[in-house]
Amino acid sequence: MYNDPRSHGLWEKTAPPPPQTRALEGDVTTDVVIVGGGFTGLSAALHLAERGIKCIVLEGKEIGFGGAGRNVGLINGGMWVMPKELPNVLGPVYGDRLLDLLGNAPFLVREIIEKHEIACELEKNGTLHCAVGESGLTEIRERCDQWAARGAPVRILSAEETARRVGTSGYTGALLDERAGTLQPLAYVRGLANAALKAGAIIHTASPVHATEQNGEGWTVRTDRGSVSAGWIIVATEAYSQGPWKIIREEQVYLPYFNFATRPLGDNLAKSVLPGREGCWDTKEILSSFRMDKAGRLVFGSVGALRNTGASVHRAWAKRSLKRLFPQLGDVEFECEWYGQIGMTDNAVPRFHRFAKNVVGFCGYNGRGIAPGTTFGKTLAAHVAGEISESDLPLPVSEPKAQSLRALKEAYYEAGAQVAHFAGERFR
C-alpha cells in the first residue's frame, strides 16, 4: 500500500484485492456521509445500507489504510480496563452497557463474516492472555473472575495446559477467552467494504475531507474534487484523523506497535507452536503478541516503531525472543515486517462525541479496533436511523480535548521501547 512494505506488511501481501473504487468527483447528495473507511465506517455503511438508508463513505486514502490494515488481528472482547473498573470510570449505567456491548462484540464480527462470506482467515478457538511470573498469574486470575461473574466463557489454564496450547514452557498460565479469535484484518475490512457496496452503499477512496459547512438542517463536506451534502455525518477516522476532526488524533497518544511474520513454519513445527491457532499476548508492561496465519506463518509483535534505529533493535529483539520462547524454531527469518500506531486515550476508555448537531462518532479504541469498531459502526447506524436515542448509547457524550504533553509522551514510548528491547530480556 503506497509502496511502503512496512505499513501493512503481511496483510497487504495476503489479503484479497480491494473493491474497485474511485475518488469523489462533483457534488452529490445522500442521507448520511461517513468519513473514514475502516472497521467503524464500513460497518456503519453496511448496517445503514441494509436498512435502506443511502450513505456515502469518504476515505482519504485506501480502504483499511489506518489501524484496520496494520494491527495484529486479534478479535478481543472488552477493553484493557478491568471489567469492575469500567463502572467506576463511566458510572454504573454506561459501564454496564459498554461491558455488555463489547463483551459480545466478537460474536457480531463472526456473524458478519459468516453472513457475507468474507474470506479473512477467521479462527474461532479463542485467545490466550499468557501470564509472565506470579504477578501475571494474579492479574489474569482477577480478570477471569470478573468476566466469569458476568457469564463470559473464560477460564484459567494451568502452566502445563498453556505449554501444550502455545508450544513453550515460558508462561505460568493463561486466560482462555472463548469469545475471541483471530482474523486477517485487511482482508476483513475489504470484505466489509464489499458487503457494504453490495447492500447499496457508495464508497469513494482518495477523497480526504478538507472542510465542512452547515447547510440548512444538514451538512456539506468538501473534498479535493467534490462535495457531499447529507443530513448526518458519521466521523469514523479514529487515531489517523486529519482535517476537520484532527482533534480525535490530538486527544489520543500514539503508541507504536510492530509485527514480524516468519516464513511458513511447515507441518512439523506448526504442530508444536499454537496448534489450535489461538491468538496470544502476555502480561508484561511492554507486552508481546503472537499468532499464526492461515499459511503457518508466526506473527510476532510488540511496542515500538520500525524506523531509524528502531528497525534493527526491534528485529534483533524479536529474533532473540522467539528463539527463547520457541527453541524448536531455531534461527528464524522474517518474511514481512510492518508497524502502525495505537491511539490511547488518557483513561484507556473509548469516547462518543457529538461534534455538532447530527455529527457524531466513536473513537479511542486503545488497540482493540476489530470488535469495538465493528460494533460501534452498527451502533452508529442504529442511532442515525432513529432506533437508539443518544441517552441509550453505550457511552456518554464527551467533549474532545487534546491530551497534554502528547508529543513528549509519544517520544518517550518510542524511545523507551527501543531501550527495553535493546537491553532487556523477555522474561524476568
Coordinates of C-alpha atoms in Angstrom, one line a residue:
M1 CA 0.0 0.0 0.0
Y2 CA 1.6 3.2 -1.2
N3 CA 4.7 1.2 -2.0
D4 CA 5.6 1.0 1.7
P5 CA 6.1 -2.6 2.8
R6 CA 6.4 -1.5 6.4
S7 CA 2.9 0.0 6.6
H8 CA 0.7 -3.1 6.0
G9 CA 3.2 -5.9 5.6
L10 CA 1.9 -9.5 5.6
W11 CA -1.7 -8.3 5.4
E12 CA -1.2 -6.4 2.2
K13 CA 0.7 -9.4 0.8
T14 CA -2.0 -12.0 1.5
A15 CA -5.4 -10.1 1.5
P16 CA -7.8 -10.4 -1.4
P17 CA -7.8 -7.3 -3.6
P18 CA -9.9 -4.3 -2.5
P19 CA -13.1 -3.5 -4.4
Q20 CA -12.7 -1.1 -7.3
T21 CA -13.3 2.5 -6.1
R22 CA -12.5 5.9 -7.3
A23 CA -12.2 9.4 -5.9
L24 CA -15.3 11.6 -5.4
E25 CA -15.9 14.0 -8.3
G26 CA -18.7 16.5 -8.4
D27 CA -21.4 17.4 -6.0
V28 CA -23.8 14.7 -4.7
T29 CA -26.5 14.3 -2.1
T30 CA -27.2 11.4 0.3
D31 CA -28.8 10.7 3.6
V32 CA -25.6 10.0 5.6
V33 CA -21.9 10.7 4.8
I34 CA -19.4 8.6 6.6
V35 CA -15.8 9.9 6.9
G36 CA -13.3 7.0 7.2
G37 CA -13.0 3.6 5.5
G38 CA -12.0 1.4 8.4
F39 CA -13.9 -1.0 10.6
T40 CA -16.2 1.6 12.1
G41 CA -17.0 3.5 8.9
L42 CA -17.6 0.4 6.8
S43 CA -19.7 -1.4 9.5
A44 CA -21.8 1.8 9.7
A45 CA -22.2 1.9 6.0
L46 CA -23.2 -1.8 5.8
H47 CA -25.8 -1.5 8.5
L48 CA -27.2 1.7 7.1
A49 CA -27.5 0.3 3.6
E50 CA -29.2 -2.8 4.9
R51 CA -31.8 -0.5 6.4
G52 CA -32.3 1.2 3.0
I53 CA -30.7 4.4 4.2
K54 CA -28.5 6.0 1.5
C55 CA -24.9 6.6 2.5
I56 CA -21.6 7.5 1.0
V57 CA -18.2 6.6 2.6
L58 CA -15.3 9.1 2.0
E59 CA -11.9 7.5 2.7
G60 CA -8.9 9.8 2.5
K61 CA -6.5 7.2 1.2
E62 CA -7.4 3.5 0.8
I63 CA -9.8 1.1 2.5
G64 CA -8.1 -0.1 5.7
F65 CA -5.3 2.4 5.4
G66 CA -5.2 3.2 9.1
G67 CA -5.4 0.9 12.1
A68 CA -7.7 -1.5 10.3
G69 CA -4.9 -2.7 8.0
R70 CA -1.9 -2.6 10.4
N71 CA -2.9 -4.5 13.5
V72 CA -2.3 -8.0 14.9
G73 CA -5.7 -9.3 14.0
L74 CA -7.0 -10.3 17.5
I75 CA -10.8 -10.3 17.9
N76 CA -11.0 -9.4 21.6
G77 CA -13.9 -8.9 23.9
G78 CA -14.0 -5.9 26.2
M79 CA -11.3 -3.3 26.7
W80 CA -7.9 -3.1 28.5
V81 CA -9.7 -1.8 31.6
M82 CA -10.7 -4.4 34.1
P83 CA -14.5 -5.1 34.0
K84 CA -15.1 -4.0 37.5
E85 CA -13.3 -0.7 36.8
L86 CA -15.4 0.4 33.9
P87 CA -18.5 1.3 36.1
N88 CA -16.1 3.3 38.3
V89 CA -14.9 5.3 35.2
L90 CA -18.2 5.7 33.4
G91 CA -20.8 5.2 36.1
P92 CA -22.9 2.1 36.6
V93 CA -25.3 2.7 33.7
Y94 CA -22.8 3.3 30.9
G95 CA -20.2 1.0 32.5
D96 CA -22.6 -2.0 32.3
R97 CA -23.8 -1.0 28.8
L98 CA -20.3 -0.9 27.4
L99 CA -19.3 -4.1 29.1
D100 CA -22.3 -5.9 27.6
L101 CA -21.8 -4.4 24.1
L102 CA -18.1 -5.0 23.8
G103 CA -18.1 -8.3 25.7
N104 CA -20.3 -9.7 23.0
A105 CA -18.6 -7.8 20.1
P106 CA -16.6 -10.8 18.8
F107 CA -19.8 -12.6 18.1
L108 CA -21.0 -9.8 15.9
V109 CA -17.8 -10.0 13.9
R110 CA -18.3 -13.7 13.4
E111 CA -21.9 -13.2 12.4
I112 CA -21.0 -10.6 9.8
I113 CA -18.2 -12.7 8.4
E114 CA -20.4 -15.8 8.0
K115 CA -23.4 -13.9 6.7
H116 CA -21.4 -12.1 4.0
E117 CA -19.0 -15.0 3.4
I118 CA -15.9 -12.8 4.0
A119 CA -12.7 -14.6 3.3
C120 CA -10.5 -13.4 6.1
E121 CA -8.9 -16.4 7.7
L122 CA -11.3 -16.4 10.7
E123 CA -10.2 -18.6 13.6
K124 CA -12.7 -19.1 16.5
N125 CA -10.6 -21.1 19.0
G126 CA -10.2 -18.1 21.4
T127 CA -7.3 -16.1 22.6
L128 CA -4.8 -16.7 25.4
H129 CA -3.7 -14.0 27.7
C130 CA -0.4 -15.5 28.8
A131 CA 0.9 -14.9 32.4
V132 CA 4.5 -14.0 33.0
G133 CA 5.5 -15.0 36.5
E134 CA 3.3 -15.0 39.6
S135 CA 2.3 -11.4 39.2
G136 CA 1.0 -12.1 35.7
L137 CA -0.9 -15.1 37.0
T138 CA -2.6 -13.0 39.7
E139 CA -3.6 -10.4 37.0
I140 CA -5.2 -12.9 34.7
R141 CA -7.0 -14.7 37.6
E142 CA -8.6 -11.4 38.6
R143 CA -9.6 -10.6 35.1
C144 CA -11.0 -14.1 34.6
D145 CA -13.0 -13.9 37.9
Q146 CA -14.5 -10.5 36.8
W147 CA -15.5 -11.7 33.4
A148 CA -16.8 -15.1 34.6
A149 CA -19.0 -13.2 37.1
R150 CA -20.7 -11.6 34.1
G151 CA -21.2 -15.0 32.4
A152 CA -18.4 -14.8 29.9
P153 CA -16.9 -18.1 28.7
V154 CA -13.5 -17.7 30.2
R155 CA -11.2 -19.9 32.3
I156 CA -7.7 -20.2 33.6
L157 CA -5.3 -22.7 32.1
S158 CA -2.5 -24.3 34.1
A159 CA 1.1 -23.8 33.1
E160 CA 1.1 -27.3 31.6
E161 CA -2.0 -26.8 29.6
T162 CA -0.7 -23.4 28.4
A163 CA 2.6 -25.0 27.3
R164 CA 0.6 -27.6 25.3
R165 CA -1.5 -25.0 23.6
V166 CA 1.2 -22.4 23.0
G167 CA 4.3 -24.6 22.5
T168 CA 6.5 -23.0 25.1
S169 CA 7.0 -23.5 28.9
G170 CA 7.7 -19.8 29.4
Y171 CA 4.3 -18.9 31.0
T172 CA 2.8 -19.6 34.4
G173 CA -0.7 -20.0 33.0
A174 CA -3.1 -18.3 30.6
L175 CA -6.6 -16.9 30.5
L176 CA -8.6 -18.6 27.7
D177 CA -11.4 -16.4 26.3
E178 CA -13.6 -18.5 24.0
R179 CA -15.4 -15.4 22.7
A180 CA -12.3 -14.3 21.0
G181 CA -10.2 -15.3 18.0
T182 CA -8.1 -14.0 15.1
L183 CA -8.6 -12.9 11.5
Q184 CA -6.7 -11.3 8.7
P185 CA -7.6 -7.6 9.4
L186 CA -7.1 -6.1 6.0
A187 CA -9.0 -8.9 4.3
Y188 CA -11.8 -8.4 6.8
V189 CA -12.1 -4.7 6.3
R190 CA -12.0 -5.1 2.5
G191 CA -14.7 -7.7 2.9
L192 CA -16.8 -5.2 4.9
A193 CA -16.4 -2.8 2.0
N194 CA -17.6 -5.4 -0.5
A195 CA -20.6 -6.2 1.7
A196 CA -21.5 -2.5 2.1
L197 CA -21.3 -2.0 -1.6
K198 CA -23.4 -5.0 -2.3
A199 CA -26.0 -3.6 0.1
G200 CA -26.1 -0.3 -1.7
A201 CA -23.6 1.9 0.0
I202 CA -21.2 4.1 -2.1
I203 CA -17.5 4.3 -1.3
H204 CA -15.0 6.8 -2.6
T205 CA -11.3 6.5 -1.8
A206 CA -8.6 9.0 -2.3
S207 CA -11.1 11.6 -1.1
P208 CA -9.9 13.3 2.1
V209 CA -12.4 15.7 3.6
H210 CA -10.9 19.2 3.9
A211 CA -13.9 21.3 5.1
T212 CA -17.5 21.1 6.4
E213 CA -20.3 23.6 6.5
Q214 CA -23.8 23.6 7.8
N215 CA -26.4 23.5 5.0
G216 CA -29.8 24.2 6.5
E217 CA -30.7 21.2 8.6
G218 CA -27.9 19.2 7.1
W219 CA -24.2 19.4 6.2
T220 CA -21.9 19.6 3.3
V221 CA -18.4 18.1 3.4
R222 CA -15.9 19.0 0.7
T223 CA -13.0 17.1 -0.8
D224 CA -10.4 18.0 -3.5
R225 CA -12.8 17.4 -6.4
G226 CA -16.3 17.3 -5.0
S227 CA -18.7 17.6 -2.1
V228 CA -21.4 15.5 -0.4
S229 CA -24.5 17.0 1.2
A230 CA -26.2 14.9 3.8
G231 CA -28.4 15.1 6.9
W232 CA -25.9 13.3 9.1
I233 CA -22.1 13.0 9.3
I234 CA -20.6 9.9 10.9
V235 CA -16.9 10.6 11.8
A236 CA -15.0 7.3 11.7
T237 CA -11.4 8.5 11.3
E238 CA -10.1 7.3 14.7
A239 CA -6.4 7.7 15.5
Y240 CA -5.3 8.6 12.0
S241 CA -7.6 11.6 11.9
Q242 CA -6.7 14.7 9.9
G243 CA -8.6 17.7 8.6
P244 CA -11.8 18.9 10.3
W245 CA -11.6 16.3 13.0
K246 CA -7.9 16.3 13.8
I247 CA -8.9 16.8 17.4
I248 CA -9.6 13.0 17.5
R249 CA -5.9 12.4 16.8
E250 CA -4.9 15.1 19.4
E251 CA -6.9 13.5 22.2
Q252 CA -5.0 10.3 21.8
V253 CA -1.4 9.5 22.4
Y254 CA 0.3 7.3 19.7
L255 CA 1.7 4.0 21.0
P256 CA 3.7 2.5 18.1
Y257 CA 3.3 -1.3 17.6
F258 CA 5.3 -3.5 15.2
N259 CA 4.8 -7.0 13.8
F260 CA 7.2 -9.5 12.2
A261 CA 6.0 -12.6 10.2
T262 CA 8.2 -15.6 9.8
R263 CA 8.1 -17.8 6.7
P264 CA 5.5 -20.6 6.9
L265 CA 6.8 -23.0 9.6
G266 CA 5.9 -26.3 7.9
D267 CA 3.8 -29.1 9.2
N268 CA 6.1 -30.4 12.0
L269 CA 6.7 -27.1 13.6
A270 CA 3.1 -26.0 13.2
K271 CA 2.0 -29.0 15.3
S272 CA 4.1 -27.7 18.3
V273 CA 3.5 -23.9 18.0
L274 CA -0.1 -22.8 18.6
P275 CA -1.6 -26.0 17.1
G276 CA -5.1 -24.6 17.9
R277 CA -4.4 -21.2 16.2
E278 CA -5.3 -19.2 19.3
G279 CA -4.1 -15.6 19.4
C280 CA -1.8 -14.7 22.3
W281 CA -0.4 -11.8 24.2
D282 CA 1.4 -11.6 27.5
T283 CA 1.1 -9.6 30.8
K284 CA 4.4 -7.7 30.6
E285 CA 4.2 -4.0 30.8
I286 CA 5.8 -3.8 27.3
L287 CA 3.7 -6.6 26.0
S288 CA 4.3 -9.0 23.2
S289 CA 1.7 -10.7 21.0
F290 CA 1.9 -13.7 18.7
R291 CA -0.5 -15.7 16.5
M292 CA -0.4 -17.9 13.3
D293 CA -1.8 -17.0 9.9
K294 CA -3.5 -19.5 7.6
A295 CA -0.3 -20.4 5.8
G296 CA 1.5 -21.2 9.1
R297 CA 3.5 -18.0 9.5
L298 CA 4.1 -17.0 13.1
V299 CA 3.3 -13.3 13.5
F300 CA 5.1 -11.8 16.5
G301 CA 4.9 -8.2 17.7
S302 CA 5.5 -5.7 20.5
V303 CA 5.6 -2.0 21.3
G304 CA 7.9 0.0 19.0
A305 CA 8.3 1.6 15.6
L306 CA 10.3 0.1 12.8
R307 CA 12.1 3.3 11.8
N308 CA 15.5 4.8 12.3
T309 CA 17.4 2.7 14.8
G310 CA 14.2 1.1 16.0
A311 CA 14.1 -1.2 12.9
S312 CA 17.3 -3.1 13.7
V313 CA 16.8 -3.0 17.5
H314 CA 13.3 -4.5 17.4
R315 CA 14.2 -7.0 14.7
A316 CA 17.1 -8.3 16.7
W317 CA 15.0 -8.4 19.9
A318 CA 12.2 -10.3 18.1
K319 CA 14.7 -13.0 16.9
R320 CA 16.1 -13.4 20.4
S321 CA 12.7 -13.6 22.0
L322 CA 11.4 -16.2 19.5
K323 CA 14.5 -18.3 20.0
R324 CA 14.0 -18.2 23.8
L325 CA 10.3 -18.8 23.6
F326 CA 10.3 -21.4 20.9
P327 CA 13.8 -23.0 20.6
Q328 CA 12.4 -25.6 18.3
L329 CA 12.2 -22.9 15.6
G330 CA 16.0 -22.3 15.5
D331 CA 17.1 -19.1 13.9
V332 CA 14.1 -17.7 12.3
E333 CA 13.9 -15.5 9.2
F334 CA 11.2 -12.9 8.7
E335 CA 9.2 -12.7 5.6
C336 CA 7.4 -9.4 6.4
E337 CA 7.6 -6.6 8.9
W338 CA 5.3 -3.6 9.5
Y339 CA 4.1 -1.2 12.2
G340 CA 1.4 1.2 13.0
Q341 CA 0.1 3.5 15.7
I342 CA -2.3 2.6 18.5
G343 CA -4.3 5.6 19.7
M344 CA -4.5 5.6 23.5
T345 CA -6.9 7.8 25.5
D346 CA -5.9 9.1 28.9
N347 CA -8.1 6.5 30.7
A348 CA -7.9 3.7 28.2
V349 CA -11.7 4.0 27.5
P350 CA -13.3 4.9 24.2
R351 CA -15.2 8.1 23.6
F352 CA -18.5 9.1 22.0
H353 CA -18.5 12.7 20.5
R354 CA -21.3 14.8 19.2
F355 CA -19.2 17.3 17.3
A356 CA -22.3 19.3 16.2
K357 CA -25.9 18.6 15.5
N358 CA -26.1 15.3 13.6
V359 CA -22.3 15.0 13.5
V360 CA -21.3 12.0 15.7
G361 CA -18.6 9.4 16.1
F362 CA -16.9 6.9 18.4
C363 CA -13.1 6.8 18.8
G364 CA -10.3 5.8 21.2
Y365 CA -10.2 2.0 20.8
N366 CA -6.9 1.7 22.6
G367 CA -5.6 -1.2 20.5
R368 CA -8.8 -3.1 20.2
G369 CA -10.2 -1.9 16.9
I370 CA -11.7 -5.0 15.3
A371 CA -14.6 -5.9 17.6
P372 CA -15.3 -2.5 19.1
G373 CA -15.0 -0.8 15.7
T374 CA -17.5 -3.2 14.1
T375 CA -19.9 -2.9 17.0
F376 CA -19.7 0.9 17.2
G377 CA -20.3 1.1 13.5
K378 CA -23.5 -0.9 13.9
T379 CA -24.5 1.3 16.9
L380 CA -24.0 4.5 15.0
A381 CA -26.1 3.2 12.1
A382 CA -28.9 2.4 14.6
H383 CA -28.6 5.9 16.2
V384 CA -28.7 7.7 12.9
A385 CA -31.7 5.6 11.9
G386 CA -33.6 6.8 15.0
E387 CA -33.6 3.3 16.6
I388 CA -31.3 4.3 19.5
S389 CA -31.5 7.6 21.3
E390 CA -28.4 9.4 22.4
S391 CA -29.3 8.7 26.0
D392 CA -29.3 5.0 25.3
L393 CA -25.9 4.8 23.7
P394 CA -23.1 2.8 25.4
L395 CA -21.1 5.9 26.2
P396 CA -22.0 9.4 27.4
V397 CA -21.4 12.4 25.2
S398 CA -18.0 13.9 25.9
E399 CA -16.2 16.9 24.5
P400 CA -13.0 16.1 22.6
K401 CA -9.9 17.6 24.3
A402 CA -6.3 17.4 23.3
Q403 CA -4.0 15.4 25.7
S404 CA -1.4 17.5 27.4
L405 CA 2.3 16.7 26.6
R406 CA 1.2 14.4 23.8
A407 CA 4.4 14.7 21.7
L408 CA 6.6 14.2 24.8
K409 CA 4.7 11.0 25.8
E410 CA 4.9 9.6 22.2
A411 CA 8.7 10.2 22.1
Y412 CA 9.0 8.6 25.5
Y413 CA 7.1 5.5 24.4
E414 CA 9.0 5.0 21.2
A415 CA 12.4 5.6 22.8
G416 CA 11.5 3.5 25.9
A417 CA 10.5 0.5 23.7
Q418 CA 13.9 0.7 22.0
V419 CA 15.8 0.8 25.2
A420 CA 13.8 -2.1 26.7
H421 CA 14.2 -4.2 23.6
F422 CA 17.9 -3.4 23.3
A423 CA 18.9 -4.1 26.9
G424 CA 16.1 -6.3 28.3
E425 CA 15.4 -9.9 28.4
R426 CA 12.0 -11.3 27.5
F427 CA 11.4 -13.0 30.9
R428 CA 12.5 -11.6 34.2

